[in-house]
Coordinates of C-alpha atoms in Angstrom, one line a residue:
Chain A
M386 CA 118.1 -13.7 138.1
T387 CA 121.6 -14.2 137.0
I388 CA 124.4 -11.5 137.2
D389 CA 127.2 -11.3 134.9
V390 CA 130.2 -8.9 135.3
V391 CA 132.4 -9.1 132.4
G392 CA 135.9 -7.3 132.4
V393 CA 134.9 -4.5 134.7
S394 CA 137.6 -1.9 135.4
K395 CA 137.4 1.4 137.5
R396 CA 140.0 3.9 138.5
F397 CA 139.6 6.5 141.1
K398 CA 142.2 9.1 140.2
S399 CA 145.5 7.2 140.6
F400 CA 144.0 4.3 142.5
N401 CA 143.1 1.1 140.7
A402 CA 139.8 0.1 142.5
L403 CA 138.9 -2.7 140.0
D404 CA 141.2 -4.4 137.5
N405 CA 139.4 -6.4 134.8
V406 CA 137.0 -8.3 137.1
S407 CA 134.7 -11.0 135.7
L408 CA 132.1 -12.9 137.7
H409 CA 129.1 -14.9 137.1
V410 CA 126.5 -15.1 139.9
R411 CA 123.8 -17.8 139.5
S412 CA 120.2 -17.2 139.9
G413 CA 119.0 -17.5 143.6
E414 CA 122.6 -17.7 144.9
L415 CA 123.9 -16.0 147.9
V416 CA 127.4 -14.8 147.1
A417 CA 129.9 -13.1 149.5
L418 CA 132.4 -10.6 148.2
L419 CA 135.2 -11.1 150.7
G420 CA 138.4 -8.9 151.0
P421 CA 140.2 -6.5 153.1
S422 CA 139.4 -2.8 152.8
G423 CA 140.7 -1.3 149.5
S424 CA 140.1 -4.6 147.7
G425 CA 137.5 -3.2 145.5
K426 CA 134.6 -5.2 146.8
T427 CA 132.3 -2.3 147.7
T428 CA 133.1 -0.5 144.4
L429 CA 132.0 -3.8 142.5
L430 CA 128.8 -4.0 144.5
R431 CA 128.0 -0.2 143.7
I432 CA 128.8 -0.7 140.0
I433 CA 126.3 -3.7 139.9
A434 CA 123.8 -1.6 141.8
G435 CA 124.1 1.4 139.5
L436 CA 125.5 3.8 142.0
D437 CA 128.8 3.9 140.1
W438 CA 129.8 3.4 136.6
P439 CA 132.8 1.3 135.4
D440 CA 135.4 2.8 133.2
A441 CA 135.4 -0.6 131.1
G442 CA 133.5 -3.7 131.0
E443 CA 129.9 -4.9 131.1
V444 CA 127.2 -5.7 133.7
R445 CA 124.4 -7.9 132.6
F446 CA 121.2 -9.0 134.4
D447 CA 119.8 -12.1 132.9
G448 CA 121.9 -11.3 129.8
E449 CA 120.6 -7.9 129.3
D450 CA 122.7 -4.8 129.5
A451 CA 122.3 -3.3 133.1
L452 CA 124.6 -0.3 132.5
A453 CA 122.1 1.2 130.2
R454 CA 119.8 1.6 133.1
T455 CA 120.1 4.0 136.1
V456 CA 119.9 2.7 139.7
R457 CA 116.1 3.8 139.8
D458 CA 115.3 1.4 136.9
R459 CA 117.5 -1.6 137.8
N460 CA 115.2 -2.8 140.6
V461 CA 117.9 -3.7 143.0
G462 CA 117.4 -3.7 146.7
F463 CA 120.4 -2.1 148.2
V464 CA 121.1 -2.3 151.9
F465 CA 123.6 0.4 152.8
Q466 CA 126.4 -0.1 155.6
H467 CA 125.0 2.4 157.8
Y468 CA 121.4 1.6 156.7
A469 CA 120.6 5.1 155.4
L470 CA 117.1 5.0 156.9
F471 CA 115.2 8.2 156.5
R472 CA 115.1 9.8 160.0
H473 CA 112.0 11.8 159.5
L474 CA 110.0 8.8 158.4
S475 CA 108.5 6.2 160.7
V476 CA 109.7 2.6 160.3
F477 CA 106.4 2.0 158.4
E478 CA 106.9 4.9 156.1
N479 CA 110.6 3.8 155.5
V480 CA 109.5 0.5 154.4
A481 CA 106.6 1.9 152.3
F482 CA 108.9 4.4 150.6
G483 CA 109.7 2.4 147.5
L484 CA 106.0 1.8 146.9
R485 CA 104.8 5.4 147.6
V486 CA 107.1 6.9 144.9
R487 CA 105.5 4.9 142.2
T488 CA 103.2 7.2 140.2
G489 CA 101.0 7.2 137.2
K490 CA 99.9 3.6 136.1
D491 CA 102.4 2.1 138.5
K492 CA 100.8 3.7 141.5
V493 CA 100.2 1.3 144.3
P494 CA 96.8 1.9 146.1
D495 CA 97.1 2.7 149.9
A496 CA 95.5 -0.5 151.0
A497 CA 98.0 -2.6 149.0
I498 CA 100.9 -0.6 150.5
R499 CA 99.7 -1.3 154.1
A500 CA 99.3 -4.9 153.3
R501 CA 102.8 -5.2 151.8
V502 CA 104.5 -3.3 154.6
S503 CA 102.9 -5.1 157.3
E504 CA 103.8 -8.5 155.7
L505 CA 107.4 -7.3 155.4
L506 CA 107.7 -6.1 158.9
E507 CA 106.3 -9.3 160.0
L508 CA 108.8 -11.2 157.8
V509 CA 111.7 -9.4 159.5
Q510 CA 110.0 -9.7 162.9
I511 CA 109.7 -6.1 163.8
D512 CA 106.0 -5.4 163.1
W513 CA 105.6 -4.0 166.7
L514 CA 107.9 -1.2 165.8
A515 CA 106.0 0.1 162.8
D516 CA 105.3 3.5 164.3
R517 CA 108.7 4.2 165.7
Y518 CA 111.4 6.5 164.1
P519 CA 114.7 5.2 163.2
G520 CA 116.5 7.2 166.0
Q521 CA 114.6 5.2 168.5
L522 CA 115.8 1.9 167.3
S523 CA 118.8 -0.4 168.1
G524 CA 121.4 -1.1 165.5
G525 CA 119.9 -4.7 164.8
Q526 CA 116.4 -3.2 164.4
R527 CA 117.7 -0.7 162.1
Q528 CA 119.3 -3.4 160.1
R529 CA 116.0 -5.2 159.9
V530 CA 114.2 -2.1 158.7
A531 CA 116.8 -1.6 156.0
L532 CA 116.4 -5.0 154.8
A533 CA 112.5 -4.8 154.8
R534 CA 112.8 -1.5 152.8
A535 CA 115.0 -3.0 150.1
L536 CA 112.7 -6.2 149.9
A537 CA 109.7 -3.9 149.5
I538 CA 110.2 -3.2 145.9
S539 CA 110.4 -6.9 145.0
P540 CA 114.0 -6.5 144.1
R541 CA 115.5 -8.8 141.1
V542 CA 118.8 -8.7 143.1
L543 CA 119.5 -8.0 146.8
L544 CA 122.9 -6.2 147.4
L545 CA 124.3 -5.8 151.0
D546 CA 127.1 -3.6 151.8
E547 CA 128.7 -4.6 155.0
P548 CA 125.4 -5.4 156.4
F549 CA 126.6 -6.3 159.9
G550 CA 129.6 -4.2 160.0
A551 CA 128.1 -1.6 162.6
L552 CA 126.7 -4.3 164.9
D553 CA 128.2 -5.8 168.1
A554 CA 129.4 -9.4 167.9
K555 CA 126.5 -11.2 169.6
V556 CA 123.7 -9.5 167.4
R557 CA 125.9 -9.9 164.3
K558 CA 125.8 -13.7 164.9
E559 CA 122.1 -13.8 165.5
L560 CA 121.4 -11.6 162.4
R561 CA 123.6 -13.7 160.2
R562 CA 121.8 -17.0 161.0
W563 CA 118.5 -15.1 160.5
L564 CA 119.5 -13.7 157.2
R565 CA 120.6 -17.1 155.9
H566 CA 117.2 -18.4 157.0
L567 CA 115.4 -15.6 155.2
H568 CA 117.5 -16.3 152.0
E569 CA 116.2 -19.9 152.1
E570 CA 112.7 -18.7 152.3
L571 CA 112.9 -15.9 150.0
P572 CA 115.6 -17.0 147.3
V573 CA 116.5 -13.5 145.7
T574 CA 119.8 -13.5 144.0
S575 CA 122.0 -11.8 146.7
L576 CA 125.5 -10.3 146.9
L577 CA 126.9 -9.5 150.1
V578 CA 130.0 -7.3 150.8
T579 CA 132.1 -8.2 154.0
H580 CA 135.6 -8.1 155.3
D581 CA 134.7 -10.7 158.0
Q582 CA 135.7 -14.2 156.7
E583 CA 133.6 -15.8 159.2
E584 CA 130.6 -14.1 158.1
A585 CA 131.4 -15.0 154.4
L586 CA 132.2 -18.7 155.2
E587 CA 129.0 -19.2 157.3
L588 CA 126.5 -17.3 155.2
A589 CA 127.4 -17.7 151.5
D590 CA 126.8 -20.4 148.9
R591 CA 129.9 -19.2 147.2
V592 CA 132.7 -16.9 148.3
V593 CA 134.5 -14.4 146.1
V594 CA 137.8 -13.4 147.6
M595 CA 139.2 -10.1 146.3
G596 CA 142.4 -8.3 146.8
H597 CA 144.0 -5.3 145.2
G598 CA 141.1 -4.7 142.8
R599 CA 141.2 -8.2 141.4
I600 CA 139.4 -11.6 142.1
E601 CA 141.8 -13.9 143.8
Q602 CA 139.5 -17.0 143.9
V603 CA 135.8 -18.0 143.5
G604 CA 134.5 -21.1 145.3
T605 CA 132.4 -22.6 148.0
P606 CA 133.5 -21.8 151.6
A607 CA 135.0 -25.2 151.9
E608 CA 137.0 -24.8 148.7
V609 CA 138.5 -21.3 149.5
Y610 CA 139.4 -22.5 152.9
E611 CA 140.8 -26.1 152.1
N612 CA 142.3 -25.2 148.6
P613 CA 143.3 -21.6 148.6
A614 CA 144.3 -20.7 145.0
T615 CA 146.9 -18.0 145.9
A616 CA 149.1 -17.2 148.8
F617 CA 146.9 -14.0 149.3
V618 CA 143.7 -16.2 149.9
H619 CA 145.7 -18.5 152.1
D620 CA 146.7 -15.6 154.3
F621 CA 143.5 -13.8 154.3
I622 CA 141.2 -16.9 155.1
G623 CA 141.7 -18.8 158.2
E624 CA 144.8 -18.9 160.3
T625 CA 148.1 -19.3 158.4
L626 CA 151.6 -20.3 159.6
A627 CA 154.0 -19.1 157.0
L628 CA 157.4 -20.7 156.9
P629 CA 160.3 -19.0 154.9
A630 CA 161.8 -21.3 152.4
E631 CA 163.6 -21.2 149.0
V632 CA 163.2 -23.3 145.8
R633 CA 166.5 -24.2 144.0
A634 CA 166.4 -26.4 141.0
G635 CA 162.9 -27.5 141.9
R636 CA 164.0 -28.5 145.5
L637 CA 162.9 -26.9 148.7
Y638 CA 165.5 -25.4 151.0
A639 CA 165.4 -23.9 154.5
G640 CA 168.6 -21.9 154.4
D641 CA 171.3 -24.2 153.2
R642 CA 169.5 -27.4 154.2
P643 CA 167.6 -29.2 151.7
L644 CA 164.1 -30.3 152.9
A645 CA 162.2 -33.6 152.3
L646 CA 159.2 -31.7 151.4
D647 CA 157.5 -31.3 147.9
S648 CA 158.2 -27.8 146.2
Q649 CA 154.7 -28.4 144.5
G650 CA 156.3 -27.1 141.2
T651 CA 156.9 -23.6 142.5
A652 CA 159.4 -21.7 140.4
D653 CA 163.0 -21.2 141.7
G654 CA 163.7 -18.4 144.1
P655 CA 162.5 -17.3 147.6
A656 CA 159.2 -19.1 148.6
R657 CA 156.8 -19.5 151.5
L658 CA 155.5 -22.6 152.8
L659 CA 151.9 -21.9 154.1
A660 CA 150.0 -24.3 156.3
R661 CA 147.1 -24.1 158.7
P662 CA 148.4 -24.2 162.2
H663 CA 146.6 -27.4 163.1
D664 CA 148.3 -29.1 160.1
V665 CA 151.8 -28.4 161.7
D666 CA 153.0 -31.1 164.1
F667 CA 155.7 -30.7 166.7
A668 CA 158.8 -32.8 166.3
D669 CA 162.2 -33.3 167.5
P670 CA 164.3 -30.2 166.4
G671 CA 166.9 -32.4 164.9
D672 CA 164.5 -34.4 162.5
A673 CA 162.1 -31.6 161.6
P674 CA 162.5 -29.5 158.4
F675 CA 162.0 -26.3 160.6
A676 CA 163.1 -25.6 164.1
G677 CA 162.8 -22.5 166.4
R678 CA 162.8 -21.2 169.9
V679 CA 159.5 -21.1 171.9
L680 CA 159.0 -17.4 173.0
A681 CA 155.6 -17.8 174.7
V682 CA 152.7 -20.1 175.1
R683 CA 149.1 -18.8 175.5
T684 CA 145.9 -20.7 176.3
F685 CA 142.4 -19.3 175.7
G686 CA 139.7 -22.0 176.3
P687 CA 140.3 -25.0 174.2
V688 CA 143.0 -23.3 172.0
R689 CA 146.7 -23.2 172.7
R690 CA 149.0 -21.1 170.7
A691 CA 152.8 -20.7 170.9
D692 CA 155.0 -18.1 169.5
I693 CA 158.0 -19.7 167.8
E694 CA 161.0 -17.8 166.5
I695 CA 162.7 -19.4 163.5
A696 CA 165.6 -18.3 161.3
G697 CA 164.5 -16.8 158.1
R698 CA 166.3 -15.3 155.1
D699 CA 166.4 -11.7 156.5
G700 CA 166.7 -12.5 160.2
P701 CA 164.3 -14.3 162.6
V702 CA 160.7 -14.7 162.0
V703 CA 158.1 -15.4 164.5
V704 CA 155.3 -17.8 163.6
E705 CA 152.2 -18.7 165.7
A706 CA 151.6 -22.5 166.0
A707 CA 148.8 -24.5 167.4
V708 CA 149.8 -26.6 170.4
P709 CA 147.8 -29.8 171.3
L710 CA 146.5 -29.5 174.8
Q711 CA 148.4 -32.5 176.1
Q712 CA 151.8 -31.4 174.8
D713 CA 154.3 -29.8 177.3
L714 CA 156.1 -26.9 175.7
A715 CA 158.9 -25.2 177.6
T716 CA 159.3 -21.5 177.0
G717 CA 163.0 -20.8 175.7
G718 CA 163.3 -24.5 174.5
L719 CA 164.0 -25.6 170.9
I720 CA 161.2 -27.3 169.0
G721 CA 160.9 -28.6 165.5
L722 CA 157.8 -28.0 163.2
L723 CA 156.8 -30.6 160.7
P724 CA 154.0 -29.6 158.3
R725 CA 151.8 -32.4 157.3
K726 CA 149.6 -30.5 154.8
Y727 CA 150.9 -27.4 153.1
R728 CA 151.1 -25.2 150.1
V729 CA 154.3 -23.7 148.7
F730 CA 154.0 -20.2 147.0
A731 CA 156.6 -17.9 145.5
A732 CA 157.5 -15.3 148.2
S733 CA 156.5 -12.4 146.0
A734 CA 153.1 -13.8 145.2
Chain B
M966 CA 115.9 4.2 200.7
G967 CA 116.1 7.0 203.2
H968 CA 119.1 8.5 201.6
G969 CA 117.8 8.2 198.2
S970 CA 114.5 10.1 198.9
V971 CA 116.5 12.9 200.6
T972 CA 118.5 13.3 197.5
A973 CA 115.4 13.2 195.2
G974 CA 113.8 15.7 197.6
R975 CA 116.7 18.1 197.1
Q976 CA 116.7 17.8 193.3
S977 CA 113.2 18.7 193.1
I978 CA 114.0 22.0 194.8
S979 CA 116.9 23.0 193.0
F980 CA 117.2 22.4 189.2
R981 CA 120.9 22.1 189.5
R982 CA 121.6 18.5 188.9
R983 CA 124.7 16.4 189.6
S984 CA 126.8 16.5 186.5
V985 CA 130.4 15.8 185.3
I986 CA 130.3 19.1 183.3
P987 CA 131.6 21.8 185.6
G988 CA 130.9 25.3 185.7
F989 CA 127.1 25.3 185.8
G990 CA 126.8 28.0 188.5
L991 CA 129.3 30.3 186.8
T992 CA 127.9 30.1 183.2
F993 CA 124.3 30.3 184.4
G994 CA 125.2 33.4 186.5
L995 CA 127.1 35.1 183.7
T996 CA 124.3 34.2 181.2
V997 CA 121.6 35.9 183.5
T998 CA 123.8 39.0 184.2
W999 CA 124.8 39.5 180.5
L1000 CA 121.3 38.9 179.2
S1001 CA 120.0 41.5 181.8
L1002 CA 122.6 44.1 180.9
I1003 CA 122.3 43.8 177.2
V1004 CA 118.7 42.9 176.6
L1005 CA 116.4 42.7 179.5
I1006 CA 117.1 46.1 181.2
P1007 CA 116.8 48.2 178.1
L1008 CA 113.7 46.4 177.1
A1009 CA 112.3 46.9 180.6
A1010 CA 113.0 50.6 180.4
L1011 CA 111.1 50.6 177.1
V1012 CA 108.0 49.1 178.6
L1013 CA 108.4 51.5 181.6
K1014 CA 108.4 54.5 179.4
T1015 CA 105.1 53.6 178.1
T1016 CA 103.6 53.6 181.4
E1017 CA 103.7 57.4 181.2
L1018 CA 100.7 57.0 179.0
S1019 CA 97.2 56.2 180.3
F1020 CA 95.9 52.9 178.9
E1021 CA 93.3 54.8 176.6
R1022 CA 96.2 56.9 175.2
F1023 CA 98.3 54.0 174.6
V1024 CA 95.3 52.1 172.8
A1025 CA 94.6 55.3 170.8
I1026 CA 98.3 55.4 169.6
V1027 CA 98.6 51.8 168.6
T1028 CA 95.4 51.7 166.9
A1029 CA 95.7 54.9 164.9
P1030 CA 95.4 54.0 161.2
R1031 CA 99.0 55.3 160.5
T1032 CA 100.5 53.1 163.3
L1033 CA 98.5 50.0 162.2
H1034 CA 99.5 50.5 158.6
A1035 CA 103.1 50.9 159.4
L1036 CA 103.1 47.7 161.5
A1037 CA 101.2 45.9 158.7
V1038 CA 103.8 47.0 156.3
S1039 CA 106.7 45.9 158.5
F1040 CA 105.4 42.6 159.5
G1041 CA 103.8 41.8 156.2
I1042 CA 106.6 42.6 153.8
S1043 CA 109.3 41.2 156.3
F1044 CA 107.3 38.0 156.1
A1045 CA 107.1 38.1 152.4
A1046 CA 110.8 38.8 152.1
A1047 CA 111.6 35.9 154.3
L1048 CA 109.4 33.6 152.3
V1049 CA 111.2 34.7 149.1
N1050 CA 114.6 34.2 150.8
A1051 CA 113.7 30.7 152.0
V1052 CA 113.0 29.7 148.4
F1053 CA 115.8 31.5 146.5
G1054 CA 118.3 31.2 149.4
T1055 CA 117.8 27.4 149.4
L1056 CA 118.5 27.3 145.6
V1057 CA 121.7 29.4 146.1
M1058 CA 122.7 27.3 149.0
W1059 CA 121.9 24.1 146.9
A1060 CA 124.2 25.3 144.2
L1061 CA 127.0 26.2 146.5
V1062 CA 126.9 22.9 148.4
R1063 CA 126.2 20.4 145.5
Y1064 CA 128.0 21.7 142.5
D1065 CA 131.6 22.6 142.0
F1066 CA 131.6 25.5 139.4
P1067 CA 134.3 28.0 138.5
G1068 CA 134.1 31.0 140.9
R1069 CA 132.2 29.0 143.5
R1070 CA 134.3 30.4 146.4
L1071 CA 133.7 33.9 145.0
V1072 CA 129.9 33.4 145.0
D1073 CA 130.2 32.0 148.4
A1074 CA 132.0 35.1 149.6
I1075 CA 129.4 37.4 148.0
V1076 CA 126.6 35.8 149.9
D1077 CA 127.9 37.5 153.0
V1078 CA 128.1 40.9 151.6
P1079 CA 124.6 42.0 152.8
F1080 CA 125.9 41.1 156.4
A1081 CA 128.8 43.7 156.1
L1082 CA 127.7 46.4 153.9
P1083 CA 126.2 49.4 155.7
T1084 CA 122.5 49.1 155.1
A1085 CA 122.3 52.7 154.0
V1086 CA 124.7 52.1 151.2
A1087 CA 122.5 49.1 150.2
G1088 CA 119.6 51.2 150.3
I1089 CA 121.1 53.9 148.1
A1090 CA 122.5 51.3 145.6
L1091 CA 119.0 49.6 145.3
T1092 CA 117.3 52.8 144.9
A1093 CA 119.7 54.0 142.2
L1094 CA 119.1 50.6 140.4
Y1095 CA 115.4 50.4 140.8
A1096 CA 114.5 54.0 140.2
E1097 CA 112.7 54.8 136.9
N1098 CA 115.8 55.9 135.3
G1099 CA 118.0 53.3 136.9
W1100 CA 119.5 50.2 135.1
I1101 CA 116.7 47.8 136.3
G1102 CA 114.1 50.3 136.9
S1103 CA 114.2 51.6 133.3
L1104 CA 113.6 48.0 132.0
L1105 CA 110.7 47.5 134.4
A1106 CA 109.1 50.8 133.9
P1107 CA 107.6 50.0 130.2
L1108 CA 106.1 47.0 132.0
G1109 CA 104.3 49.3 134.3
I1110 CA 106.2 47.9 137.4
K1111 CA 107.4 50.5 139.7
V1112 CA 109.8 49.1 142.5
A1113 CA 111.5 52.2 144.1
F1114 CA 109.4 54.3 146.3
T1115 CA 106.7 51.5 146.6
P1116 CA 106.1 48.7 149.1
L1117 CA 107.8 46.6 146.3
G1118 CA 110.9 48.6 146.9
I1119 CA 110.8 47.6 150.6
L1120 CA 110.5 43.9 149.7
V1121 CA 113.6 44.2 147.4
A1122 CA 115.5 45.7 150.3
L1123 CA 114.5 43.3 152.8
V1124 CA 115.3 40.2 150.5
F1125 CA 118.7 41.9 150.0
V1126 CA 119.5 42.0 153.8
G1127 CA 117.9 38.7 154.5
L1128 CA 119.4 36.3 152.1
P1129 CA 122.6 35.4 154.0
F1130 CA 120.6 34.3 157.1
V1131 CA 118.9 31.6 155.1
V1132 CA 122.1 30.5 153.1
R1133 CA 124.2 30.4 156.2
T1134 CA 121.9 28.4 158.4
V1135 CA 121.0 25.7 155.8
Q1136 CA 124.4 25.4 154.2
P1137 CA 126.0 23.3 156.8
V1138 CA 123.0 21.0 157.3
L1139 CA 122.9 20.0 153.5
A1140 CA 126.7 19.7 153.5
D1141 CA 126.5 17.2 156.3
L1142 CA 123.7 15.2 154.6
D1143 CA 125.3 12.0 153.4
K1144 CA 124.7 11.3 149.7
Q1145 CA 123.7 7.7 150.8
Y1146 CA 120.3 9.0 151.7
E1147 CA 119.7 10.1 148.1
E1148 CA 121.4 6.9 146.8
A1149 CA 118.9 4.9 148.9
A1150 CA 115.9 6.9 147.6
A1151 CA 117.0 6.4 144.0
S1152 CA 117.6 2.6 144.5
L1153 CA 114.1 2.4 145.8
G1154 CA 112.8 3.9 142.5
A1155 CA 112.3 7.6 143.5
S1156 CA 112.9 10.2 140.8
R1157 CA 115.2 13.2 141.4
G1158 CA 112.3 15.4 142.3
Q1159 CA 110.8 12.9 144.6
T1160 CA 114.1 12.4 146.4
I1161 CA 114.6 16.2 147.0
W1162 CA 110.9 16.6 148.0
R1163 CA 110.5 13.5 150.3
V1164 CA 114.1 13.0 151.5
V1165 CA 116.3 16.1 151.3
L1166 CA 113.8 18.8 152.1
P1167 CA 112.4 17.3 155.2
T1168 CA 115.9 16.9 156.5
I1169 CA 116.8 20.5 156.1
W1170 CA 113.4 21.8 157.2
P1171 CA 114.4 22.6 160.7
A1172 CA 117.5 24.7 159.5
L1173 CA 115.3 26.3 156.9
L1174 CA 112.7 27.3 159.5
T1175 CA 115.6 28.8 161.6
G1176 CA 117.0 30.7 158.5
F1177 CA 113.5 31.9 157.7
A1178 CA 112.9 33.2 161.3
L1179 CA 116.3 35.0 161.3
A1180 CA 115.5 36.7 157.9
F1181 CA 112.2 37.6 159.2
A1182 CA 113.4 39.2 162.4
R1183 CA 116.1 40.9 160.4
G1184 CA 113.4 42.4 158.1
I1185 CA 111.2 43.6 161.1
G1186 CA 114.2 45.5 162.5
E1187 CA 115.7 46.8 159.3
Y1188 CA 115.7 50.6 159.0
G1189 CA 118.8 51.8 156.9
S1190 CA 118.3 50.3 153.5
V1191 CA 114.4 50.6 153.5
I1192 CA 114.1 54.2 154.3
F1193 CA 116.0 55.1 151.0
I1194 CA 114.1 52.9 148.6
A1195 CA 110.6 52.9 150.3
G1196 CA 109.5 56.6 149.6
N1197 CA 108.1 56.7 153.2
M1198 CA 104.6 57.8 152.3
P1199 CA 102.4 57.5 155.5
N1200 CA 99.8 54.7 155.0
V1201 CA 101.6 53.4 151.8
S1202 CA 105.2 52.6 152.4
E1203 CA 106.1 53.8 155.7
I1204 CA 107.7 51.1 157.9
A1205 CA 107.2 51.0 161.8
P1206 CA 110.7 51.7 162.6
L1207 CA 110.6 54.8 160.6
L1208 CA 107.3 55.9 162.3
I1209 CA 109.2 55.6 165.6
V1210 CA 111.9 57.7 164.4
V1211 CA 109.4 60.3 163.2
R1212 CA 107.6 60.3 166.7
L1213 CA 111.1 60.8 168.3
E1214 CA 111.8 63.7 166.0
E1215 CA 108.5 65.3 167.2
F1216 CA 109.6 64.7 170.9
R1217 CA 106.6 62.4 171.4
Y1218 CA 108.8 59.8 173.2
A1219 CA 106.0 57.8 175.0
D1220 CA 104.3 57.5 171.5
A1221 CA 107.5 56.2 170.1
T1222 CA 107.9 53.5 172.9
A1223 CA 104.2 52.6 172.6
I1224 CA 104.8 51.5 168.9
A1225 CA 108.0 49.9 169.9
V1226 CA 106.3 47.8 172.6
V1227 CA 103.8 46.5 170.1
M1228 CA 106.6 45.6 167.6
L1229 CA 108.5 44.0 170.5
A1230 CA 105.6 41.9 171.7
T1231 CA 104.5 40.8 168.2
S1232 CA 107.9 39.9 167.1
F1233 CA 108.3 38.0 170.2
I1234 CA 105.2 36.0 169.8
L1235 CA 105.9 35.2 166.0
L1236 CA 109.5 34.2 166.8
F1237 CA 108.5 32.0 169.6
I1238 CA 106.0 30.3 167.4
I1239 CA 108.4 29.8 164.6
N1240 CA 111.0 28.5 167.2
R1241 CA 108.5 26.0 168.6
L1242 CA 107.6 24.9 165.0
Q1243 CA 111.3 24.5 164.2
Q1244 CA 111.9 22.3 167.5
W1245 CA 108.9 20.2 166.5
T1246 CA 110.3 19.3 163.1
E1247 CA 113.7 18.8 164.6
R1248 CA 112.4 16.4 167.1
R1249 CA 110.7 14.5 164.4
T1250 CA 113.8 14.1 162.3
T1251 CA 116.5 13.4 165.0
E1252 CA 114.5 11.6 167.6
R1253 CA 116.8 9.5 169.8

């Protein structure tokens, strides 16, 4: 099923949670809403689910108005951040809940419920926990119960709010891979909210980067990483080495020194040159566009990082650069930085 | 090995365990002393007093029709009042927790009034209201319903004094219940009624049972408000606490204590059962 969000806005008192957001989700796709806290991603998910209503805009499921329906009739599977499992019900009854509440002509016979729940528990690989209560389960197991419960109603859309947020790193990684696998087996249109870029980039077909209630960029994981549309996306996704610069008459300057670098059509004024740390080479301080003093060098495993202090418009700025393992770098010495691949954005953006 | 078994052996003799939380000896000692002074010694004296009676005499007193009737009125109407409070107290509590209406704080404060009001005042006020010439009583009289000076009056008084117990025990539990549980139920297709019945009620159930037990216990012990509204006719609307006072006024102290001992034992058994029931539901909902 496709989801269309058209011009959705939502205010909470004086806080603009969503500002004219539009998004198209294709059928069977797994899309991640990625952004820092307060970016409006959870609000957008809740509006799509029918747990919140927008002040303006439309939400369409397969072209048909979804806002006219309550959450009860939208047939969405929602996995809550803290799972919201019913503590007084066993794992089996939690999963069966959505089938048990169907009455009248939709009533599901007991045998059918048993079969469906067993099948789902097997799918999420916790059939041996059917008689336990949520309080007796680990975080990862609860997560699987929550997912099975949401899938039990054969939802048209699966919405996941920070599904791995409350788990430790190892379990998170394992469940992430498993969820990706499950999505391939069971291609339900899925939307996932996360603030963890690694999760979004690894799991999703497409990533929607959100900031300050707006969508900054929509694209495949490779697109948003390789070609960030805005400085916000560049900063938020992956590591960023930000160098202060200025554009004057279409040319790039560091302080008063003109640079042999492309200003990429950025308007005149203070600018920031953003690059991935591994796209910045070390060079002789005299020849390089940027130079600074090495404050410290750290090594963790295969990665080496150096803190380098360079002169900025308003005093010194410390940037973190990637250091090739074979390179010797003396603390306190001067070193030049030569960006190979970079983007220039106006500093206010 | 050897060392371990020695420690284990010592632990099995003493129930004092090694713990980082200090003060077990002190707090346990104080608890026992305090409970003895305030509760256990007076109750023991009560039981001791009844031993002045022969067993046959004791049985004759407690199985006298008037005693049995008073006990039935006390326990039966207290139970009914606690049930009424469980239902309507839950409704009041629901409104207070879930909705923000003008005057909510005022209503919240009014709930506590039965705690503070001298029960005799409550009894007199209720009697004045429900008497045949009272504001409410005059409305009910044409319908043939008599409240004051009947067992129904006792029910009204006990509902009045028991209400805050249910509201105050369940209120914090519902307030703590995250709305995501109700959202989850709704997203799974449950109607509002199904959500309350299948999700909310089971969660507040243990607290509701506690509130019920407290209201019930209060009803059994209530004296002041009931004697004004009940009419106190032996075998009709006479409560056990009043019968005890009647016996005391006749200087039949042993008779009075015999009735008291029966009340004590019955209340203890009933409260114990409710307590176990409450623990059982609680264990089901918060199992770790």
